[in-house]
Amino acid sequence: MQKPRFRWHLVVFLAPAVLVYTAVMIFPLFNTLRLALYSKVDQERVFVGLQNFQTLFGDPNWAPAFWNALGNNFWFFIVHMLVQNPIGVALAAILSHPRLRFAALYRSAIFIPTILSFVIVGFAWKLILSPIWGIAPSMLDAVGLKSLFAPWLGKEEYALTTLALISVWQFVGIPMMLIYAALLSIPEEILEAGEIDGVTGISAFWKIKLPLILPSIGIISILTFVGNFNAFDLIYAAQGALAGPDFSTDILGTFMYRTFFGFQLQLGDPHMGSAIAGAMFAIILVGVCIYLFGIQTRMRRYQL
Amino acid sequence: MNQARANPLNKFAMHGALILYTLIALFPVFVILINSFKTRKAIFREPLALPDAESFSMIGYQTVMKQGDFFLYFQNSLIVTVGSLFFVLLFGAMAAFALAEYRFRGNMVMGLYLALGIMIPIRIGTVAILEMMVATGLVNTLWALILVYTAQGLPLAVFILSEFMRQVSDDLKNAGRIDGLSEYTIFFRLVLPLVRPAMATVAVFNMIPIWNDLWFPLILAPAEEVKTLTLGSQVFIGQFVTDWNAVLSALSMAILPVLVLYVIFSRQLIRGITSGAVK
């Protein structure tokens, strides 16, 4: 038999995607990690090894800002995990109820904030929470809670949590949709079998449905993790690059932006910016690995 | 039917919870939209009232039209989004077809390589991307954005489309081969039309993040003539913070195109998500 000819069409089909992806995504990614090992001395690029990372983690000028951003970022993530995902699951559980009327309408309406840009969301909430306009205080007044009002975005102790909650408001639609899809795929027979055994209503949710949708909750958690650790837009739109008040809302994305481009009196430093990108890459990689090898493989999957 | 699942009290509580959350989700959008049509006085005096004959005013929109080049921004956003989607779909479908259809050495590795980008955000490489765009002279052009978004969209597109292409019947393709069709014709004439629903899903998934992105326009294309709508409204609102009419109108104008797109594509989007394409 004759040896098969070289299949040129394979190359033609694969080349455009592989080229663009490699040139614009993979190559810059590694190039950024490489740049993190250099520094600029007298207008020349010098190899400095891990010194940038040492500066980032230990230098008194850099380390506090870095650990502040990292800590804030973790808090940002925790708020999402504790508020966004439970609300998403709860909404999906209600929506997936059989014969619920207007389900499609609710679903579409609740998803609307997710399609808006961070700029819109950031400014809209900034206006609504603004003490000058007074929508938030007058609404609290209507329910007799006016004393609770504070300029939340302007106070160091509340600003980050407020922004995290705004982000939750925006993205609750995504866990809702994914869980909703998972709940719909549970076969009716399983639920009926549960009913025969007397498991109905709320306990059917906890004992039958929740274990079955755990893999989807895992996916949502890792999506939230990756999304939060590379967030930037909302903070930038609402609080500016300085992530005020007094850096209390600074997360890794805004910290990297400031470092890379410079702000006020500080000059931009691409090498330190790369080092922060390297740290973000490491964090995301660790998170994804924990998910892939620690959670996903151990999770019990039920054959439906 | 089971009694416990049709309890009227339960039903009441469920609708109550959903209505409450729907109000929370829509309230800010609603407030922005109604106030953009009011006079400055009315905005502050009665922020929650609908505009009436007395308080109605288009002054904000007039300022926005005069000061900001929103049509240009809109056009830029449209070019970037449509261009990126075109390349994501074309290149993504071609690569997905190669991975799904042919057996060759390195198929697995290539699939994994292309899938890496699903989990790793492209923003990590920003420093080097900017350096590259400066070196190639693409900075401050729409091409820079189109290239970045194409690279960003490809991994998920290849992943979803190859899943769907595996389901296209082999008999159909083999019948085409017996009739002497080239591999290219089989791809473009036989397979592509069959995976159109999957392509639409990929398009809708990619459209929103591209349209709404602030990071790359800010870094790669901040010049006035290539500003996207998202960046343009960010800058515009930043300049007009004290002009509430203008800010509210600019926000409304940024909301409207997305809302229109959503109304057109929401069924596709929701079907895409719920069909399990992202599992």
Coordinates of C-alpha atoms in Angstrom, one line a residue:
Chain A
M1 CA 0.0 0.0 0.0
Q2 CA 1.2 3.4 -0.8
K3 CA 2.0 5.8 2.0
P4 CA -0.8 8.4 2.5
R5 CA 0.0 11.8 1.1
F6 CA 0.8 14.6 3.4
R7 CA -2.6 16.1 4.4
W8 CA -2.2 19.8 3.6
H9 CA -5.8 20.5 4.4
L10 CA -5.0 19.7 8.1
V11 CA -2.4 22.4 8.1
V12 CA -4.8 24.9 6.4
F13 CA -7.5 24.1 8.9
L14 CA -5.3 24.4 12.0
A15 CA -2.9 27.1 11.0
P16 CA -4.9 30.3 11.4
A17 CA -6.2 29.5 14.9
V18 CA -2.9 28.1 16.1
L19 CA -1.0 31.1 14.8
V20 CA -3.2 33.8 16.2
Y21 CA -3.6 32.0 19.5
T22 CA 0.1 31.3 19.8
A23 CA 1.2 34.8 18.7
V24 CA -1.2 36.9 20.6
M25 CA -1.9 34.8 23.7
I26 CA 0.6 32.1 24.6
F27 CA 3.8 33.9 23.4
P28 CA 3.0 37.2 25.2
L29 CA 2.1 35.2 28.3
F30 CA 5.5 33.6 28.5
N31 CA 7.2 36.8 27.3
T32 CA 5.5 38.6 30.2
L33 CA 6.8 36.0 32.7
R34 CA 10.3 36.4 31.1
L35 CA 10.1 40.2 31.4
A36 CA 9.4 39.8 35.1
L37 CA 13.0 38.6 35.4
Y38 CA 14.5 41.7 34.0
S39 CA 14.9 45.3 35.1
K40 CA 15.7 48.6 33.5
V41 CA 19.1 49.9 34.6
D42 CA 20.4 53.1 32.9
Q43 CA 18.0 52.6 29.9
E44 CA 19.1 49.1 29.4
R45 CA 17.3 45.8 30.1
V46 CA 19.3 43.8 32.5
F47 CA 18.6 40.3 33.7
V48 CA 18.0 40.3 37.5
G49 CA 16.6 36.9 38.2
L50 CA 14.0 36.8 40.9
Q51 CA 14.9 40.1 42.3
N52 CA 11.6 41.8 41.1
F53 CA 9.6 39.2 43.0
Q54 CA 11.8 39.7 46.1
T55 CA 11.0 43.4 45.8
L56 CA 7.4 42.7 45.4
F57 CA 7.0 40.4 48.4
G58 CA 9.5 42.0 50.7
D59 CA 10.5 45.6 49.9
P60 CA 8.9 48.1 52.3
N61 CA 7.9 50.3 49.3
W62 CA 6.2 47.5 47.4
A63 CA 5.2 44.7 49.7
P64 CA 2.5 46.4 51.7
A65 CA 0.7 47.5 48.5
F66 CA 1.0 44.0 47.1
W67 CA -0.2 42.2 50.2
N68 CA -3.0 44.7 50.5
A69 CA -4.1 44.1 47.0
L70 CA -3.9 40.3 47.4
G71 CA -5.8 40.4 50.7
N72 CA -8.5 42.6 49.1
N73 CA -8.7 40.2 46.2
F74 CA -9.3 37.3 48.5
W75 CA -12.0 39.2 50.3
F76 CA -13.6 40.1 46.9
F77 CA -13.6 36.4 46.0
I78 CA -15.0 35.3 49.4
V79 CA -17.9 37.7 49.1
H80 CA -18.7 36.3 45.7
M81 CA -18.5 32.7 46.9
L82 CA -20.7 33.4 50.0
V83 CA -23.3 35.7 48.3
Q84 CA -23.3 35.3 44.6
N85 CA -23.3 31.5 44.3
P86 CA -25.9 30.8 47.0
I87 CA -28.2 33.4 45.6
G88 CA -27.6 32.0 42.1
V89 CA -28.4 28.4 43.3
A90 CA -31.5 29.5 45.1
L91 CA -32.8 31.4 42.1
A92 CA -32.1 28.5 39.9
A93 CA -33.8 26.1 42.3
I94 CA -37.0 28.2 42.2
L95 CA -36.9 28.8 38.5
S96 CA -36.5 25.1 37.7
H97 CA -39.7 24.3 39.5
P98 CA -42.0 22.5 37.1
R99 CA -44.9 24.5 35.8
L100 CA -43.7 27.8 37.3
R101 CA -45.3 30.5 35.3
F102 CA -43.3 33.4 33.8
A103 CA -40.1 31.5 34.4
A104 CA -38.6 32.7 31.1
L105 CA -39.5 36.3 31.9
Y106 CA -37.8 36.2 35.4
R107 CA -34.8 34.5 33.9
S108 CA -34.3 37.1 31.2
A109 CA -34.8 40.0 33.6
I110 CA -32.4 38.7 36.2
F111 CA -29.8 38.2 33.6
I112 CA -29.9 41.8 32.3
P113 CA -27.2 43.2 34.7
T114 CA -24.8 40.6 33.5
I115 CA -24.9 41.9 30.0
L116 CA -24.1 45.5 31.0
S117 CA -20.6 46.8 31.0
F118 CA -18.7 47.5 34.2
V119 CA -18.6 51.2 33.3
I120 CA -22.4 51.4 33.3
V121 CA -22.7 49.3 36.4
G122 CA -20.0 51.1 38.3
F123 CA -21.3 54.6 37.6
A124 CA -25.0 53.6 38.0
W125 CA -24.3 52.3 41.5
K126 CA -22.1 55.2 42.3
L127 CA -24.9 57.6 41.5
I128 CA -27.5 55.5 43.4
L129 CA -25.3 55.2 46.5
S130 CA -24.3 58.9 46.3
P131 CA -25.3 60.9 49.3
I132 CA -25.8 63.9 46.9
W133 CA -28.5 62.3 44.9
G134 CA -30.0 60.6 47.9
I135 CA -31.8 57.7 46.3
A136 CA -30.3 55.2 48.7
P137 CA -30.9 57.2 51.9
S138 CA -34.4 58.1 51.0
M139 CA -35.3 54.5 50.2
L140 CA -33.8 53.4 53.5
D141 CA -35.8 56.2 55.1
A142 CA -39.0 54.8 53.6
V143 CA -38.4 51.6 55.6
G144 CA -37.3 53.4 58.7
L145 CA -33.6 52.5 58.4
K146 CA -32.2 55.8 57.5
S147 CA -29.6 55.6 60.3
L148 CA -28.0 52.7 58.5
F149 CA -27.0 54.9 55.6
A150 CA -23.4 55.7 55.1
P151 CA -21.5 56.8 52.0
W152 CA -20.5 53.2 51.5
L153 CA -18.2 53.7 48.5
G154 CA -16.3 56.5 50.2
K155 CA -15.6 54.8 53.5
E156 CA -12.5 52.7 53.8
E157 CA -14.1 50.0 55.8
Y158 CA -17.1 49.5 53.6
A159 CA -15.9 50.3 50.1
L160 CA -14.5 47.0 49.1
T161 CA -17.4 45.0 50.3
T162 CA -19.8 47.4 48.6
L163 CA -18.0 46.9 45.3
A164 CA -17.9 43.2 45.8
L165 CA -21.7 43.2 46.3
I166 CA -22.2 45.4 43.2
S167 CA -20.2 42.8 41.3
V168 CA -22.3 40.1 42.8
W169 CA -25.4 41.9 41.7
Q170 CA -24.0 42.1 38.2
F171 CA -23.0 38.5 37.8
V172 CA -25.5 36.5 39.8
G173 CA -27.1 35.6 36.4
I174 CA -24.2 33.3 35.4
P175 CA -24.4 30.8 38.3
M176 CA -28.2 31.0 38.1
M177 CA -28.1 30.0 34.4
L178 CA -25.5 27.2 34.8
I179 CA -27.2 25.7 37.9
Y180 CA -30.6 26.0 36.2
A181 CA -29.3 24.0 33.3
A182 CA -27.9 21.4 35.6
L183 CA -31.2 21.1 37.5
L184 CA -33.2 20.7 34.3
S185 CA -31.0 17.8 33.3
I186 CA -32.0 15.8 36.4
P187 CA -34.3 13.0 35.3
E188 CA -37.9 13.2 36.6
E189 CA -37.7 9.5 37.6
I190 CA -35.1 10.1 40.2
L191 CA -37.3 12.8 41.8
E192 CA -40.3 10.6 41.7
A193 CA -38.4 7.8 43.2
G194 CA -37.6 10.2 46.0
E195 CA -41.2 11.2 46.4
I196 CA -42.2 7.5 46.9
D197 CA -39.7 7.3 49.7
G198 CA -41.2 10.5 51.2
V199 CA -38.5 12.9 50.2
T200 CA -40.2 16.0 48.8
G201 CA -40.0 19.8 48.7
I202 CA -37.0 21.3 50.5
S203 CA -35.5 18.1 51.6
A204 CA -35.6 16.8 48.0
F205 CA -33.5 19.8 47.1
W206 CA -30.9 19.1 49.8
K207 CA -30.8 15.3 49.6
I208 CA -31.3 14.7 45.9
K209 CA -30.8 17.7 43.7
L210 CA -27.9 19.4 45.5
P211 CA -25.6 16.3 45.4
L212 CA -26.4 16.0 41.7
I213 CA -25.4 19.6 40.8
L214 CA -22.2 19.7 42.8
P215 CA -20.0 19.4 39.7
S216 CA -21.7 22.5 38.3
I217 CA -21.1 24.3 41.6
G218 CA -17.5 23.3 41.2
I219 CA -17.3 24.8 37.7
I220 CA -18.9 28.0 38.9
S221 CA -16.5 28.3 41.8
I222 CA -13.4 28.0 39.6
L223 CA -15.0 30.5 37.0
T224 CA -15.6 32.9 39.9
F225 CA -12.0 32.4 41.1
V226 CA -10.4 33.1 37.8
G227 CA -12.8 36.0 37.1
N228 CA -12.1 37.6 40.4
F229 CA -8.4 37.3 40.3
N230 CA -8.2 39.1 37.0
A231 CA -10.9 41.6 37.8
F232 CA -10.1 45.3 37.1
D233 CA -12.9 47.1 35.2
L234 CA -15.4 47.6 38.0
I235 CA -12.9 49.0 40.5
Y236 CA -11.4 51.2 37.8
A237 CA -14.8 52.5 36.6
A238 CA -16.1 53.2 40.1
Q239 CA -13.0 54.2 42.1
G240 CA -10.4 55.1 39.4
A241 CA -6.9 53.7 39.0
L242 CA -6.0 54.7 42.6
A243 CA -8.7 52.3 43.9
G244 CA -9.6 54.7 46.7
P245 CA -10.3 55.6 49.4
D246 CA -6.7 55.1 50.3
F247 CA -6.2 52.0 48.3
S248 CA -8.8 50.1 50.3
T249 CA -10.4 48.7 47.1
D250 CA -7.1 47.9 45.4
I251 CA -7.0 44.5 43.9
L252 CA -4.3 42.8 41.8
G253 CA -5.7 44.0 38.5
T254 CA -5.7 47.7 39.5
F255 CA -2.4 47.3 41.3
M256 CA -0.9 45.8 38.1
Y257 CA -2.4 48.6 36.0
R258 CA -0.9 51.3 38.2
T259 CA 2.5 49.7 38.3
F260 CA 2.6 49.1 34.6
F261 CA 1.4 52.5 33.5
G262 CA 2.4 54.7 36.4
F263 CA 0.2 57.1 38.2
Q264 CA 0.7 60.6 39.6
L265 CA 4.4 60.9 40.4
Q266 CA 5.4 57.3 40.0
L267 CA 6.6 56.2 36.6
G268 CA 5.3 53.1 34.9
D269 CA 7.5 50.1 35.3
P270 CA 6.8 47.2 32.8
H271 CA 9.1 44.8 34.6
M272 CA 7.4 45.2 38.0
G273 CA 4.1 45.1 36.2
S274 CA 5.2 41.8 34.7
A275 CA 6.1 40.5 38.1
I276 CA 2.6 41.2 39.4
A277 CA 1.2 39.5 36.3
G278 CA 3.5 36.6 37.1
A279 CA 2.1 36.5 40.7
M280 CA -1.5 36.6 39.3
F281 CA -0.7 33.8 36.9
A282 CA 0.7 31.7 39.7
I283 CA -2.4 32.3 41.9
I284 CA -4.8 31.4 39.0
L285 CA -2.7 28.3 38.1
V286 CA -2.8 27.1 41.7
G287 CA -6.5 27.7 41.9
V288 CA -7.2 25.8 38.6
C289 CA -4.9 22.9 39.6
I290 CA -6.6 22.6 43.0
Y291 CA -9.9 22.5 41.1
L292 CA -8.8 20.0 38.4
F293 CA -6.8 17.6 40.6
G294 CA -8.2 18.2 44.1
I295 CA -11.9 18.7 43.6
Q296 CA -13.0 17.6 40.1
T297 CA -11.5 14.2 40.2
R298 CA -12.7 13.4 43.7
M299 CA -16.2 14.7 43.2
R300 CA -18.7 11.9 42.9
R301 CA -20.4 12.0 39.6
Y302 CA -23.6 10.2 39.3
Q303 CA -24.6 8.5 36.1
L304 CA -27.9 10.0 35.2
Chain B
M1 CA -49.5 15.0 40.7
N2 CA -47.8 15.2 44.0
Q3 CA -49.4 17.5 46.5
A4 CA -46.2 18.9 48.0
R5 CA -45.0 20.2 44.7
A6 CA -48.1 22.1 44.0
N7 CA -48.7 23.8 47.3
P8 CA -50.3 27.3 46.6
L9 CA -48.5 28.8 49.5
N10 CA -45.1 27.6 48.1
K11 CA -46.0 29.0 44.8
F12 CA -46.8 32.4 46.3
A13 CA -43.5 32.5 48.1
M14 CA -41.6 31.5 45.0
H15 CA -43.1 34.2 42.9
G16 CA -42.5 36.7 45.8
A17 CA -38.8 35.8 45.9
L18 CA -38.4 36.0 42.1
I19 CA -40.3 39.3 41.8
L20 CA -38.2 40.7 44.6
Y21 CA -34.9 39.7 43.0
T22 CA -36.1 40.9 39.5
L23 CA -36.8 44.3 41.1
I24 CA -33.3 44.4 42.6
A25 CA -31.8 43.4 39.2
L26 CA -33.7 46.0 37.2
F27 CA -34.0 48.9 39.6
P28 CA -30.7 50.6 38.9
V29 CA -31.2 50.4 35.1
F30 CA -34.7 51.8 35.5
V31 CA -33.6 54.7 37.7
I32 CA -30.8 55.7 35.2
L33 CA -33.2 55.5 32.2
I34 CA -36.0 57.5 33.7
N35 CA -33.8 60.2 35.1
S36 CA -31.9 60.7 31.9
F37 CA -35.1 62.3 30.5
K38 CA -35.6 64.8 33.3
T39 CA -34.5 68.3 34.1
R40 CA -31.7 68.7 36.6
K41 CA -34.1 70.0 39.2
A42 CA -36.4 67.0 38.8
I43 CA -33.6 64.6 39.0
F44 CA -32.8 65.7 42.5
R45 CA -36.2 66.5 43.8
E46 CA -38.0 63.3 42.8
P47 CA -35.5 60.8 41.6
L48 CA -38.0 57.9 41.5
A49 CA -40.7 59.7 39.6
L50 CA -41.3 59.1 36.0
P51 CA -40.7 62.1 33.7
D52 CA -43.9 64.0 33.1
A53 CA -44.7 67.0 30.9
E54 CA -43.1 69.4 33.3
S55 CA -40.0 67.6 34.2
F56 CA -39.2 66.1 30.8
S57 CA -36.0 67.3 29.3
M58 CA -33.5 66.1 26.7
I59 CA -30.8 68.5 27.7
G60 CA -28.5 65.6 28.8
Y61 CA -28.7 64.0 25.4
Q62 CA -28.0 67.3 23.7
T63 CA -24.8 67.7 25.7
V64 CA -23.7 64.2 25.0
M65 CA -24.4 64.6 21.3
K66 CA -22.5 67.9 21.2
Q67 CA -19.5 66.9 23.3
G68 CA -18.9 63.3 22.7
D69 CA -18.4 61.5 19.5
F70 CA -20.7 58.6 20.4
F71 CA -21.5 57.6 16.9
L72 CA -17.8 57.1 16.2
Y73 CA -17.4 55.1 19.4
F74 CA -20.3 53.0 18.5
Q75 CA -19.0 52.4 15.1
N76 CA -15.6 51.4 16.5
S77 CA -17.2 49.0 19.0
L78 CA -19.3 47.5 16.2
I79 CA -16.2 47.0 14.0
V80 CA -14.2 45.4 16.7
T81 CA -17.0 43.1 17.9
V82 CA -18.1 42.0 14.5
G83 CA -14.5 41.6 13.2
S84 CA -13.4 39.6 16.3
L85 CA -16.5 37.4 16.1
F86 CA -15.9 36.7 12.4
F87 CA -12.4 35.5 13.0
V88 CA -13.2 33.6 16.2
L89 CA -15.9 31.7 14.3
L90 CA -14.0 31.1 11.1
F91 CA -10.7 30.1 12.6
G92 CA -12.3 28.4 15.5
A93 CA -14.6 26.3 13.3
M94 CA -11.7 25.3 11.0
A95 CA -9.5 24.2 13.9
A96 CA -12.4 22.4 15.6
F97 CA -13.1 20.6 12.3
A98 CA -9.5 19.5 12.0
L99 CA -9.5 18.2 15.6
A100 CA -12.8 16.5 15.4
E101 CA -12.6 15.0 12.0
Y102 CA -9.1 13.8 11.4
R103 CA -6.9 11.4 13.3
F104 CA -3.3 12.6 13.3
R105 CA -0.4 12.4 15.6
G106 CA -0.5 15.2 18.2
N107 CA -4.3 15.6 17.9
M108 CA -4.8 15.2 21.7
V109 CA -1.8 17.5 22.4
M110 CA -3.1 20.2 20.0
G111 CA -6.6 20.0 21.6
L112 CA -5.1 20.5 25.1
Y113 CA -2.9 23.3 23.9
L114 CA -5.8 25.2 22.5
A115 CA -7.9 24.5 25.6
L116 CA -5.3 26.0 27.9
G117 CA -6.6 29.5 27.2
I118 CA -10.1 28.7 28.5
M119 CA -8.9 28.9 32.1
I120 CA -5.9 31.3 31.7
P121 CA -7.0 34.9 31.2
I122 CA -5.2 36.7 28.3
R123 CA -4.8 39.8 30.5
I124 CA -1.9 38.2 32.3
G125 CA 0.1 38.8 29.1
T126 CA -0.8 42.4 28.7
V127 CA 2.7 43.8 29.2
A128 CA 4.1 41.7 26.4
I129 CA 1.0 42.2 24.2
L130 CA 1.4 46.0 24.4
E131 CA 5.1 45.7 23.6
M132 CA 4.3 43.6 20.6
M133 CA 1.6 45.9 19.4
V134 CA 4.0 48.9 19.7
A135 CA 6.7 47.0 17.8
T136 CA 4.4 46.1 15.0
G137 CA 2.8 49.6 14.9
L138 CA -0.7 48.2 15.6
V139 CA -1.1 50.2 18.8
N140 CA -4.1 52.6 18.5
T141 CA -5.6 50.6 15.7
L142 CA -8.8 48.5 15.8
W143 CA -6.7 45.6 14.5
A144 CA -4.9 45.4 17.8
L145 CA -8.2 44.8 19.6
I146 CA -9.5 42.4 17.0
L147 CA -6.4 40.3 17.2
V148 CA -6.5 40.2 21.0
Y149 CA -10.2 39.3 21.2
T150 CA -9.8 36.7 18.5
A151 CA -7.0 35.0 20.5
Q152 CA -9.1 35.3 23.6
G153 CA -12.2 33.8 22.1
L154 CA -10.6 30.9 20.2
P155 CA -10.0 28.4 23.0
L156 CA -13.6 28.2 24.1
A157 CA -14.8 28.3 20.5
V158 CA -12.7 25.4 19.4
F159 CA -13.7 23.4 22.5
I160 CA -17.5 23.9 22.0
L161 CA -17.4 23.6 18.2
S162 CA -15.4 20.4 18.2
E163 CA -17.9 18.8 20.6
F164 CA -20.6 19.6 18.2
M165 CA -18.7 18.6 15.1
R166 CA -18.2 15.1 16.5
Q167 CA -21.9 14.7 16.3
V168 CA -22.1 15.4 12.6
S169 CA -22.8 12.1 10.9
D170 CA -19.8 10.4 9.2
D171 CA -22.0 9.0 6.5
L172 CA -22.8 12.4 5.2
K173 CA -19.2 13.4 5.0
N174 CA -18.2 10.1 3.4
A175 CA -21.0 10.4 0.9
G176 CA -19.5 13.8 0.0
R177 CA -16.0 12.2 -0.3
I178 CA -17.3 9.5 -2.7
D179 CA -18.9 12.2 -4.8
G180 CA -15.4 13.7 -5.1
L181 CA -15.8 16.8 -2.9
S182 CA -12.6 18.2 -1.5
E183 CA -12.1 18.4 2.3
Y184 CA -12.6 22.2 2.1
T185 CA -15.9 21.8 0.3
I186 CA -17.0 19.2 2.9
F187 CA -16.2 21.6 5.7
F188 CA -17.8 24.7 4.2
R189 CA -20.8 23.2 2.4
L190 CA -21.7 20.2 4.5
V191 CA -20.4 20.7 8.1
L192 CA -20.6 24.4 8.7
P193 CA -24.4 24.7 8.0
L194 CA -25.1 21.8 10.3
V195 CA -23.3 23.4 13.3
R196 CA -24.8 26.8 12.8
P197 CA -26.7 26.7 16.2
A198 CA -23.4 26.0 18.0
M199 CA -21.7 28.9 16.1
A200 CA -24.5 31.2 17.2
T201 CA -24.0 30.1 20.8
V202 CA -20.2 30.8 20.5
A203 CA -20.9 34.2 18.9
V204 CA -23.3 35.2 21.7
F205 CA -21.0 34.1 24.4
N206 CA -18.1 36.1 23.0
M207 CA -20.1 39.2 22.0
I208 CA -20.8 40.5 25.5
P209 CA -17.3 40.4 27.0
I210 CA -15.8 41.9 23.8
W211 CA -18.4 44.8 23.6
N212 CA -18.0 45.5 27.4
D213 CA -14.2 45.2 27.7
L214 CA -12.5 48.2 29.2
W215 CA -9.0 46.8 29.8
F216 CA -7.7 46.4 26.3
P217 CA -9.2 49.5 24.7
L218 CA -7.7 51.5 27.6
I219 CA -4.2 50.0 27.1
L220 CA -4.0 49.2 23.4
A221 CA -6.3 51.8 21.7
P222 CA -6.9 54.8 23.9
A223 CA -6.7 57.3 21.0
E224 CA -9.8 59.4 20.3
E225 CA -10.5 58.0 16.8
V226 CA -10.3 54.3 17.9
K227 CA -12.1 54.5 21.2
T228 CA -14.8 51.9 21.8
L229 CA -18.1 52.8 23.3
T230 CA -17.2 51.4 26.7
L231 CA -14.0 53.3 26.9
G232 CA -15.6 56.4 25.4
S233 CA -18.4 56.5 27.9
Q234 CA -15.9 55.9 30.7
V235 CA -13.8 58.9 29.6
F236 CA -16.9 61.1 28.9
I237 CA -18.5 60.4 32.2
G238 CA -15.2 61.0 34.0
Q239 CA -15.1 64.5 32.4
F240 CA -18.7 65.4 33.2
V241 CA -19.1 64.1 36.7
T242 CA -20.9 67.2 37.8
D243 CA -23.2 67.4 34.9
W244 CA -25.8 64.9 36.0
N245 CA -28.0 65.2 32.9
A246 CA -25.1 64.4 30.7
V247 CA -23.8 61.5 32.8
L248 CA -27.3 59.9 33.0
S249 CA -27.9 60.3 29.3
A250 CA -24.4 58.9 28.4
L251 CA -25.1 55.9 30.6
S252 CA -28.5 55.4 29.0
M253 CA -27.0 55.6 25.6
A254 CA -24.4 53.0 26.6
I255 CA -27.1 50.7 28.0
L256 CA -29.5 50.9 25.0
P257 CA -27.4 49.1 22.3
V258 CA -26.6 46.2 24.7
L259 CA -30.2 46.0 25.7
V260 CA -31.4 45.8 22.1
L261 CA -28.8 43.1 21.3
Y262 CA -29.9 41.2 24.4
V263 CA -33.6 41.3 23.4
I264 CA -32.7 40.0 19.9
F265 CA -30.3 37.3 21.1
S266 CA -31.5 36.4 24.6
R267 CA -33.3 33.2 23.5
Q268 CA -30.1 32.1 21.7
L269 CA -28.0 33.0 24.7
I270 CA -30.1 31.2 27.2
R271 CA -30.6 28.2 25.0
G272 CA -26.8 28.1 24.6
I273 CA -26.1 28.2 28.3
T274 CA -28.8 25.8 29.2
S275 CA -28.0 23.3 26.4
G276 CA -24.9 22.5 28.4
A277 CA -22.4 23.8 25.9
V278 CA -20.2 25.1 28.7
K279 CA -20.2 21.9 30.8

